[in-house]
C-alpha cells in the first residue's frame, strides 16, 4: 500500500510517498514559488541526487501534476504508474471543533473545512486547494484529512475557554484550539514506545520547538492543555511570534504607533519573538552564534525563550498532577543541546535531570536524562508525514 502525503502552503507544498508495508519513504520533495515567477520542484528518491525541475506552475493543481510526473518519472521516479498510489493523506491546519480525529474526505468534510477558513485564513485555503486538485488528478483514490487541531480536541473546557464574554465563544468560536497536534501525537506515542510503557499510563509534556513552538500536556494519550491558542500566536516565545503578552499591550501600541489592525497583527506575528528581542534573526542558530560573540540582546532572547518553556513544563506537570517524561522535538528541540540543558536545569527540583553526555546529540531518538532522573527527558525527531500516512492507511484499509 503506497500513500502520498501532501502538505500545501500558500505558495509551496511538500510531499512524501511512503510504502506502508515497511513505512519506507519512496520519494519526497518540495515545490516552491507556486503561482510566482521562478517556480521549482525539488524531488528526491533515496540514494539519488536531488532532481531540480524548474518550470512555471500557475496553481497547486499544476504543481501537483508535476509532482505526479516526478513520482512516476522513468529516470528519477519511485513508481511506474499512478495507480500504484492507493491513497492520499493531507495535512490540514484547522478543523475547528468539527473533527477530533482524521477523516476520509467527502463533500461534507470539504464544506466543514470551508467553514473553518475564517479561523485559519492563511492555511485552510491552500490545504483545500491541494485536496481539490488531487480529487481531479487522481479520481477515485481516497483522500484523508489529518488536522493540526484534532489531537487537542480532548482538552477540557477549563483549558480551552478564554475569560471573555461566553457569547464570543458561542458566536465566533473564540476558544483555544491548539496546533502542531500531529507532531505532539506522534512524539507522545513514540516516547511511550521508547519507554516500553502504554501511553494510557503516562503523563507527558511534549515540547515542539521549531520556528513555531508549542507545548502540550498529554495524559493517558489525551491532551489536557496546550500553549497555542485561538491562533498559533499564543504561548511560547517563537521565531517571530510574541507568544503570551498582556493583551492590553496591543491596543496601547496601536494607539501610540497609529497601527491598523493588520499592522498590529503583522508586528505580533512577524516582527516579534526572538527576532524582536534580539534584532538579529528569527533563526536560533544565528541567535546562538550572536550570543556566543557577546551580543546581550541575543542572549536575552534565548533566556526569555528558555524561561517560558521551563515555566510551561512546570505548569503542565501541575495540570496533570505529575509528569513521567518531557519530550523535545522539532528543529530546535531536536538539535539545540544548550537550550535543552538550559530549559531543564531549573526543573531539578521536580526530579528532572539531564545527562550532559547523553544530551550531546542532535536529531536522534534518545533518552537524555540521567538514569536516576525521576522524570525521563527524551529527544524524539518528529515525523508528521508518517503520522499522516498511518492515519490514512488506518482509514482506507
Ligand atoms: P518550522 O517547521 O516551524 O519552520 P523547524 O522545526 O524546522 O521549524 O525548526 C526551525 C528552527 O530550528 C530554526 O530556528 C533553527 O534555527 C532551529 N535549529 C535547527 N537546527 C538547529 C541547531 N543545530 N541548533 C539550534 N537551533 C537549530
Tab-separated table of C-alpha atoms and ligand atoms in Angstrom:
chain	number	residue	atom	x	y	z
A	1	UNK	CA	0.000	0.000	0.000
A	2	UNK	CA	1.559	3.316	-1.142
A	3	UNK	CA	0.377	6.547	0.392
A	4	UNK	CA	1.106	10.039	-0.873
A	5	UNK	CA	1.270	12.653	1.888
A	6	UNK	CA	0.704	16.264	0.884
A	7	UNK	CA	1.204	19.452	2.865
A	8	UNK	CA	0.106	22.539	0.899
A	9	UNK	CA	1.123	26.036	1.929
A	10	UNK	CA	0.126	29.241	0.172
A	11	UNK	CA	2.947	29.228	-2.381
A	12	UNK	CA	4.723	25.981	-1.552
A	13	UNK	CA	3.951	22.334	-0.992
A	14	UNK	CA	5.764	19.358	0.499
A	15	UNK	CA	5.118	15.744	-0.358
A	16	UNK	CA	6.234	12.271	0.593
A	17	UNK	CA	5.368	8.938	-0.961
A	18	UNK	CA	5.504	6.137	1.599
A	19	UNK	CA	5.354	2.390	1.194
A	20	UNK	CA	3.273	1.420	4.191
A	21	UNK	CA	4.323	-2.233	4.113
A	22	UNK	CA	7.528	-1.151	5.842
A	23	UNK	CA	6.847	2.603	6.289
A	24	UNK	CA	9.762	3.431	3.994
A	25	UNK	CA	9.938	6.729	2.103
A	26	UNK	CA	9.905	6.087	-1.650
A	27	UNK	CA	10.135	9.731	-2.705
A	28	UNK	CA	9.880	13.173	-1.186
A	29	UNK	CA	10.082	16.725	-2.310
A	30	UNK	CA	9.179	20.351	-2.153
A	31	UNK	CA	7.591	22.731	-4.635
A	32	UNK	CA	8.321	26.407	-4.119
A	33	UNK	CA	7.049	29.641	-5.647
A	34	UNK	CA	3.729	28.253	-6.898
A	35	UNK	CA	1.991	30.985	-8.864
A	36	UNK	CA	5.073	33.220	-8.750
A	37	UNK	CA	7.969	33.553	-11.164
A	38	UNK	CA	10.770	31.061	-10.556
A	39	UNK	CA	8.642	28.067	-9.537
A	40	UNK	CA	10.611	24.887	-8.966
A	41	UNK	CA	10.214	21.349	-7.730
A	42	UNK	CA	12.957	19.623	-5.753
A	43	UNK	CA	12.391	15.877	-5.902
A	44	UNK	CA	14.335	13.171	-4.160
A	45	UNK	CA	14.382	9.388	-4.112
A	46	UNK	CA	16.577	7.532	-1.623
A	47	UNK	CA	20.125	7.005	-2.829
A	48	UNK	CA	19.947	9.554	-5.653
A	49	UNK	CA	20.875	13.206	-6.056
A	50	UNK	CA	18.090	15.741	-5.723
A	51	UNK	CA	16.356	16.453	-9.038
A	52	UNK	CA	15.503	20.140	-9.518
A	53	UNK	CA	12.735	20.807	-12.014
A	54	UNK	CA	12.262	24.467	-12.931
A	55	UNK	CA	9.021	25.201	-14.729
A	56	UNK	CA	6.172	27.706	-14.350
A	57	UNK	CA	3.340	26.409	-12.130
A	58	UNK	CA	0.322	28.659	-12.045
A	59	UNK	CA	-1.514	26.949	-9.205
A	60	UNK	CA	-1.488	23.989	-6.803
A	61	UNK	CA	-3.152	21.697	-9.326
A	62	UNK	CA	-0.414	22.326	-11.869
A	63	UNK	CA	2.248	21.903	-9.172
A	64	UNK	CA	0.749	18.586	-8.047
A	65	UNK	CA	0.616	17.478	-11.685
A	66	UNK	CA	4.392	17.975	-11.831
A	67	UNK	CA	4.778	16.104	-8.539
A	68	UNK	CA	2.892	13.120	-10.003
A	69	UNK	CA	5.062	13.285	-13.141
A	70	UNK	CA	8.203	13.261	-10.997
A	71	UNK	CA	6.996	10.368	-8.860
A	72	UNK	CA	6.342	8.261	-11.973
A	73	UNK	CA	9.305	9.538	-13.998
A	74	UNK	CA	11.260	6.934	-15.923
A	75	UNK	CA	14.619	8.063	-14.572
A	76	UNK	CA	14.023	9.511	-11.123
A	77	UNK	CA	10.543	8.230	-10.325
A	78	UNK	CA	9.648	5.884	-7.471
A	79	UNK	CA	6.721	4.012	-9.037
A	80	UNK	CA	5.801	3.096	-12.608
A	81	UNK	CA	2.167	4.097	-12.715
A	82	UNK	CA	-0.137	6.452	-10.843
A	83	UNK	CA	-2.421	3.557	-9.954
A	84	UNK	CA	0.277	2.446	-7.522
A	85	UNK	CA	-0.819	5.370	-5.322
A	86	UNK	CA	-3.516	3.833	-3.133
A	87	UNK	CA	-4.499	6.821	-1.006
A	88	UNK	CA	-3.588	10.412	-0.276
A	89	UNK	CA	-3.170	11.952	3.166
A	90	UNK	CA	-3.451	15.735	3.502
A	91	UNK	CA	-2.184	17.882	6.299
A	92	UNK	CA	-4.960	20.347	7.115
A	93	UNK	CA	-4.371	23.034	9.704
A	94	UNK	CA	-7.776	23.847	11.124
A	95	UNK	CA	-10.827	21.683	11.676
A	96	UNK	CA	-12.228	23.856	14.476
A	97	UNK	CA	-14.438	21.800	16.784
A	98	UNK	CA	-15.640	19.682	13.892
A	99	UNK	CA	-13.115	16.818	13.940
A	100	UNK	CA	-11.214	15.247	16.814
A	101	UNK	CA	-9.578	12.672	14.535
A	102	UNK	CA	-8.583	12.190	10.910
A	103	UNK	CA	-11.345	11.524	8.363
A	104	UNK	CA	-11.887	10.364	4.803
A	105	UNK	CA	-12.668	13.465	2.796
A	106	UNK	CA	-16.066	13.793	1.157
A	107	UNK	CA	-18.251	16.741	0.226
A	108	UNK	CA	-19.422	17.148	3.824
A	109	UNK	CA	-15.848	17.344	5.117
A	110	UNK	CA	-14.891	19.882	2.458
A	111	UNK	CA	-17.838	22.034	3.472
A	112	UNK	CA	-16.833	21.780	7.137
A	113	UNK	CA	-13.258	22.808	6.305
A	114	UNK	CA	-14.507	25.727	4.233
A	115	UNK	CA	-16.438	26.867	7.288
A	116	UNK	CA	-13.131	26.858	9.216
A	117	UNK	CA	-11.441	29.222	6.726
A	118	UNK	CA	-12.160	32.255	8.880
A	119	UNK	CA	-10.274	30.553	11.746
A	120	UNK	CA	-7.216	29.839	9.543
A	121	UNK	CA	-7.408	32.258	6.607
A	122	UNK	CA	-3.790	31.680	5.542
A	123	UNK	CA	-3.688	27.912	5.898
A	124	UNK	CA	-7.017	26.249	5.153
A	125	UNK	CA	-7.446	27.699	1.622
A	126	UNK	CA	-4.194	26.173	0.242
A	127	UNK	CA	-4.933	22.924	2.131
A	128	UNK	CA	-8.323	22.798	0.392
A	129	UNK	CA	-6.755	23.604	-2.976
A	130	UNK	CA	-4.487	20.577	-2.536
A	131	UNK	CA	-7.448	18.325	-1.750
A	132	UNK	CA	-9.488	19.533	-4.705
A	133	UNK	CA	-6.508	19.223	-7.056
A	134	UNK	CA	-5.862	15.615	-6.014
A	135	UNK	CA	-9.543	14.732	-6.404
A	136	UNK	CA	-9.283	15.924	-10.002
A	137	UNK	CA	-5.845	14.474	-10.750
A	138	UNK	CA	-6.448	11.041	-9.209
A	139	UNK	CA	-10.209	10.462	-9.340
A	140	UNK	CA	-11.390	7.521	-7.282
A	141	UNK	CA	-8.341	7.488	-4.989
A	142	UNK	CA	-9.393	8.202	-1.382
A	143	UNK	CA	-8.219	11.428	0.254
A	144	UNK	CA	-7.831	11.661	4.028
A	145	UNK	CA	-7.641	14.855	6.090
A	146	UNK	CA	-5.307	14.927	9.102
A	147	UNK	CA	-5.801	18.045	11.185
A	148	UNK	CA	-3.335	20.023	13.313
A	149	UNK	CA	-6.116	20.861	15.728
A	150	UNK	CA	-7.627	17.368	16.093
A	151	UNK	CA	-5.402	15.910	18.831
A	152	UNK	CA	-6.126	18.887	21.071
A	153	UNK	CA	-9.891	18.447	20.893
A	154	UNK	CA	-9.824	16.298	24.043
A	155	UNK	CA	-8.848	19.320	26.157
A	156	UNK	CA	-11.281	20.005	28.970
A	157	UNK	CA	-13.338	23.176	28.664
A	158	UNK	CA	-11.415	24.727	31.553
A	159	UNK	CA	-8.286	24.541	29.347
A	160	UNK	CA	-9.828	25.913	26.180
A	161	UNK	CA	-12.185	28.600	27.398
A	162	UNK	CA	-10.935	32.204	27.498
A	163	UNK	CA	-12.162	34.522	30.218
A	164	UNK	CA	-14.078	36.634	27.713
A	165	UNK	CA	-17.844	37.049	27.373
A	166	UNK	CA	-19.069	33.498	26.736
A	167	UNK	CA	-21.110	34.712	23.756
A	168	UNK	CA	-17.877	35.264	21.801
A	169	UNK	CA	-17.215	31.542	22.069
A	170	UNK	CA	-20.768	30.717	21.049
A	171	UNK	CA	-20.976	33.276	18.233
A	172	UNK	CA	-17.483	33.094	16.707
A	173	UNK	CA	-15.823	30.022	18.179
A	174	UNK	CA	-13.312	32.133	20.121
A	175	UNK	CA	-11.567	29.476	22.222
A	176	UNK	CA	-8.204	27.720	22.413
A	177	UNK	CA	-7.722	25.185	19.604
A	178	UNK	CA	-4.009	24.400	19.720
A	179	UNK	CA	-1.787	23.429	16.775
A	180	UNK	CA	1.077	21.026	15.891
A	181	UNK	CA	-1.326	18.287	17.056
A	182	UNK	CA	0.016	15.678	14.634
A	183	UNK	CA	3.528	16.254	15.932
A	184	UNK	CA	2.507	16.158	19.609
A	185	UNK	CA	0.610	12.917	18.941
A	186	UNK	CA	3.486	11.312	17.045
A	187	UNK	CA	6.166	12.106	19.623
A	188	UNK	CA	3.999	11.114	22.574
A	189	UNK	CA	3.311	7.698	21.021
A	190	UNK	CA	6.954	7.254	20.063
A	191	UNK	CA	8.094	8.237	23.568
A	192	UNK	CA	5.745	5.662	25.113
A	193	UNK	CA	7.246	3.022	22.789
A	194	UNK	CA	10.798	4.079	23.700
A	195	UNK	CA	9.956	3.884	27.410
A	196	UNK	CA	8.276	0.497	26.932
A	197	UNK	CA	5.081	1.813	28.524
A	198	UNK	CA	1.448	2.027	27.495
A	199	UNK	CA	0.642	5.637	26.645
A	200	UNK	CA	-2.536	5.252	28.762
A	201	UNK	CA	-0.305	5.084	31.861
A	202	UNK	CA	1.837	8.127	31.079
A	203	UNK	CA	1.831	11.816	31.886
A	204	UNK	CA	3.888	13.589	29.221
A	205	UNK	CA	4.879	17.128	28.368
A	206	UNK	CA	5.675	17.364	24.663
A	207	UNK	CA	7.742	20.377	23.540
A	208	UNK	CA	7.547	21.103	19.806
A	209	UNK	CA	10.208	23.779	19.473
A	210	UNK	CA	10.660	24.989	15.893
A	211	UNK	CA	10.120	28.358	14.300
A	212	UNK	CA	6.608	27.983	15.596
A	213	UNK	CA	6.659	26.408	19.036
A	214	UNK	CA	4.110	24.839	21.344
A	215	UNK	CA	3.836	22.543	24.336
A	216	UNK	CA	1.183	20.011	25.219
A	217	UNK	CA	0.286	18.203	28.417
A	218	UNK	CA	-0.613	14.672	27.293
A	219	UNK	CA	-2.153	12.466	29.959
A	220	UNK	CA	-3.156	8.900	29.097
A	221	UNK	CA	-2.775	9.755	25.401
A	222	UNK	CA	-5.142	12.724	25.639
A	223	UNK	CA	-4.288	16.414	25.534
A	224	UNK	CA	-5.121	18.207	28.780
A	225	UNK	CA	-3.627	21.590	27.864
A	226	UNK	CA	-1.624	23.182	25.079
A	227	UNK	CA	0.132	26.514	24.722
A	228	UNK	CA	-1.031	27.724	21.300
A	229	UNK	CA	-4.495	29.174	21.362
A	230	UNK	CA	-7.186	30.568	19.100
A	231	UNK	CA	-4.312	31.073	16.655
A	232	UNK	CA	-0.669	29.903	16.684
A	233	UNK	CA	0.344	33.254	18.209
A	234	UNK	CA	-0.188	32.351	21.870
A	235	UNK	CA	2.152	30.653	24.307
A	236	UNK	CA	5.898	30.357	23.909
A	237	UNK	CA	8.286	32.987	22.608
A	238	UNK	CA	8.777	31.896	18.967
A	239	UNK	CA	10.955	32.797	15.989
A	240	UNK	CA	8.892	35.853	15.049
A	241	UNK	CA	5.728	35.463	17.181
A	242	UNK	CA	5.352	37.118	20.555
A	243	UNK	CA	3.561	34.324	22.433
A	244	UNK	CA	1.927	35.302	25.729
A	245	UNK	CA	1.772	39.049	26.330
A	246	UNK	CA	-0.544	41.301	28.267
A	247	UNK	CA	-3.407	41.781	25.759
A	248	UNK	CA	-3.612	45.450	26.787
A	249	UNK	CA	-0.255	45.991	25.057
A	250	UNK	CA	-1.954	45.507	21.687
A	251	UNK	CA	-4.315	48.481	21.942
A	252	UNK	CA	-1.622	50.517	23.718
A	253	UNK	CA	0.841	50.092	20.825
A	254	UNK	CA	-1.879	50.569	18.212
A	255	UNK	CA	-2.680	53.956	19.762
A	256	UNK	CA	0.941	55.009	20.266
A	257	UNK	CA	2.201	53.949	16.835
A	258	UNK	CA	-1.020	54.563	14.912
A	259	UNK	CA	-1.205	50.974	13.682
A	260	UNK	CA	-4.090	49.438	11.777
A	261	UNK	CA	-5.329	46.014	12.982
A	262	UNK	CA	-3.454	44.452	10.042
A	263	UNK	CA	-0.223	46.230	11.013
A	264	UNK	CA	-0.604	45.192	14.643
A	265	UNK	CA	-1.180	41.601	13.552
A	266	UNK	CA	1.966	41.761	11.434
A	267	UNK	CA	4.005	43.185	14.324
A	268	UNK	CA	2.917	40.424	16.708
A	269	UNK	CA	3.281	37.569	14.209
A	270	UNK	CA	6.240	38.599	12.064
A	271	UNK	CA	8.392	41.116	13.948
A	272	UNK	CA	8.314	39.783	17.495
A	273	UNK	CA	9.596	36.650	19.234
A	274	UNK	CA	13.350	36.073	19.409
A	275	UNK	CA	13.710	38.216	16.263
A	276	UNK	CA	12.016	41.127	18.009
A	277	UNK	CA	14.015	40.831	21.211
A	278	UNK	CA	17.417	40.185	19.627
A	279	UNK	CA	17.112	42.276	16.478
A	280	UNK	CA	19.420	39.638	14.990
A	281	UNK	CA	17.356	36.919	13.350
A	282	UNK	CA	14.424	34.564	13.799
A	283	UNK	CA	16.747	31.593	13.350
A	284	UNK	CA	18.005	30.188	16.634
A	285	UNK	CA	21.359	29.232	15.120
A	286	UNK	CA	22.068	32.876	14.245
A	287	UNK	CA	20.961	33.961	17.703
A	288	UNK	CA	23.116	31.342	19.442
A	289	UNK	CA	26.109	32.495	17.383
A	290	UNK	CA	25.460	36.162	18.169
A	291	UNK	CA	25.042	35.371	21.887
A	292	UNK	CA	28.320	33.430	21.869
A	293	UNK	CA	30.002	36.529	20.451
A	294	UNK	CA	28.694	38.590	23.348
A	295	UNK	CA	25.520	40.087	21.872
A	296	UNK	CA	23.462	40.734	25.009
A	297	UNK	CA	20.097	41.054	23.324
A	298	UNK	CA	20.650	37.731	21.561
A	299	UNK	CA	21.378	36.161	24.954
A	300	UNK	CA	18.282	37.868	26.389
A	301	UNK	CA	16.170	36.385	23.587
A	302	UNK	CA	17.484	32.888	24.346
A	303	UNK	CA	16.961	33.331	28.082
A	304	UNK	CA	13.400	34.589	27.585
A	305	UNK	CA	12.656	31.689	25.250
A	306	UNK	CA	14.086	29.080	27.603
A	307	UNK	CA	12.397	30.500	30.690
A	308	UNK	CA	8.979	30.446	29.022
A	309	UNK	CA	9.429	26.776	28.085
A	310	UNK	CA	10.581	25.960	31.631
A	311	UNK	CA	7.535	27.700	33.100
A	312	UNK	CA	5.153	25.808	30.853
A	313	UNK	CA	6.708	22.422	31.635
A	314	UNK	CA	6.246	23.028	35.363
A	315	UNK	CA	2.724	24.361	34.839
A	316	UNK	CA	1.723	21.350	32.761
A	317	UNK	CA	3.139	18.956	35.346
A	318	UNK	CA	0.810	20.710	37.785
A	319	UNK	CA	-2.150	20.400	35.384
A	320	UNK	CA	-1.600	16.613	35.231
A	321	UNK	CA	-0.632	16.186	38.879
A	322	UNK	CA	2.800	14.933	37.864
A	323	UNK	CA	4.909	14.164	34.818
A	324	UNK	CA	6.687	10.979	33.729
A	325	UNK	CA	8.569	12.338	30.737
A	326	UNK	CA	9.392	15.553	28.918
A	327	UNK	CA	9.884	15.221	25.158
A	328	UNK	CA	11.779	17.608	22.909
A	329	UNK	CA	11.086	17.750	19.179
A	330	UNK	CA	11.251	19.947	16.013
A	331	UNK	CA	14.219	21.958	14.713
A	332	UNK	CA	15.352	23.495	17.973
A	333	UNK	CA	14.087	20.770	20.318
A	334	UNK	CA	15.870	18.062	18.347
A	335	UNK	CA	19.073	19.955	17.735
A	336	UNK	CA	19.840	22.541	20.363
A	337	UNK	CA	21.834	20.845	23.091
A	338	UNK	CA	22.312	24.091	25.038
A	339	UNK	CA	18.658	25.093	25.020
A	340	UNK	CA	17.526	21.667	26.236
A	341	UNK	CA	20.026	21.886	29.062
A	342	UNK	CA	19.038	25.450	29.964
A	343	UNK	CA	15.304	24.659	29.873
A	344	UNK	CA	15.642	21.625	32.149
A	345	UNK	CA	18.192	22.948	34.638
A	346	UNK	CA	15.751	24.900	36.846
A	347	UNK	CA	13.461	21.844	36.928
A	348	UNK	CA	15.843	19.746	39.031
A	349	UNK	CA	13.511	20.356	41.999
A	350	UNK	CA	10.867	18.304	40.139
A	351	UNK	CA	13.260	15.418	39.561
A	352	UNK	CA	14.249	16.416	36.026
A	353	UNK	CA	17.940	15.765	35.431
A	354	UNK	CA	19.561	15.949	32.008
A	355	UNK	CA	22.760	13.945	31.494
A	356	UNK	CA	25.177	16.269	29.619
A	357	UNK	CA	26.866	13.348	27.824
A	358	UNK	CA	23.590	11.748	26.679
A	359	UNK	CA	22.204	15.169	25.777
A	360	UNK	CA	25.096	15.753	23.407
A	361	UNK	CA	23.093	14.551	20.387
A	362	UNK	CA	21.101	16.038	17.564
A	363	UNK	CA	18.078	14.641	15.761
A	364	UNK	CA	18.083	11.093	17.143
A	365	UNK	CA	15.564	9.181	19.283
A	366	UNK	CA	17.351	9.270	22.640
A	367	UNK	CA	16.663	9.307	26.358
A	368	UNK	CA	18.845	12.208	27.514
A	369	UNK	CA	18.079	12.198	31.251
A	370	UNK	CA	20.323	10.582	33.854
A	371	UNK	CA	19.497	7.040	34.970
A	372	UNK	CA	18.410	8.405	38.344
A	373	UNK	CA	16.245	11.198	36.922
A	374	UNK	CA	12.726	10.767	38.307
A	375	UNK	CA	11.296	12.300	35.157
A	376	UNK	CA	12.655	10.996	31.845
A	377	UNK	CA	13.749	13.508	29.223
A	378	UNK	CA	13.641	12.375	25.604
A	379	UNK	CA	14.612	13.735	22.214
A	380	UNK	CA	12.225	12.411	19.562
A	381	UNK	CA	12.523	13.698	15.988
A	382	UNK	CA	9.016	14.460	14.814
A	383	UNK	CA	7.570	12.758	11.757
A	384	UNK	CA	4.238	14.306	10.864
A	385	UNK	CA	4.285	12.734	7.385
A	386	UNK	CA	4.479	9.236	8.847
A	387	UNK	CA	1.665	10.014	11.272
A	388	UNK	CA	-0.488	11.308	8.380
A	389	UNK	CA	0.326	8.181	6.331
A	390	UNK	CA	-0.542	5.881	9.266
A	391	UNK	CA	-3.882	7.620	9.812
A	392	UNK	CA	-4.604	7.437	6.089
A	393	UNK	CA	-3.797	3.720	5.996
A	394	UNK	CA	-5.955	3.071	9.053
A	395	UNK	CA	-8.949	4.799	7.462
A	396	UNK	CA	-8.727	3.350	3.949
A	397	UNK	CA	-7.634	-0.224	4.602
B	1	LIG	P1	9.326	25.096	11.326
B	1	LIG	O1	8.941	23.730	10.783
B	1	LIG	O2	8.415	25.619	12.384
B	1	LIG	O3	9.677	26.103	10.292
B	1	LIG	P2	11.672	23.722	12.352
B	1	LIG	O4	11.079	22.654	13.173
B	1	LIG	O5	12.329	23.350	11.070
B	1	LIG	O6	10.680	24.900	12.129
B	1	LIG	O7	12.733	24.475	13.281
B	1	LIG	C1	13.455	25.560	12.802
B	1	LIG	C2	14.253	26.160	13.943
B	1	LIG	O8	15.125	25.161	14.489
B	1	LIG	C3	15.128	27.308	13.457
B	1	LIG	O9	15.007	28.420	14.305
B	1	LIG	C4	16.520	26.739	13.583
B	1	LIG	O10	17.432	27.714	13.914
B	1	LIG	C5	16.394	25.734	14.705
B	1	LIG	N1	17.511	24.788	14.591
B	1	LIG	C6	17.732	23.882	13.627
B	1	LIG	N2	18.916	23.257	13.836
B	1	LIG	C7	19.465	23.808	14.943
B	1	LIG	C8	20.674	23.616	15.686
B	1	LIG	N3	21.576	22.731	15.290
B	1	LIG	N4	20.876	24.374	16.772
B	1	LIG	C9	19.959	25.284	17.162
B	1	LIG	N5	18.824	25.514	16.528
B	1	LIG	C10	18.565	24.794	15.431
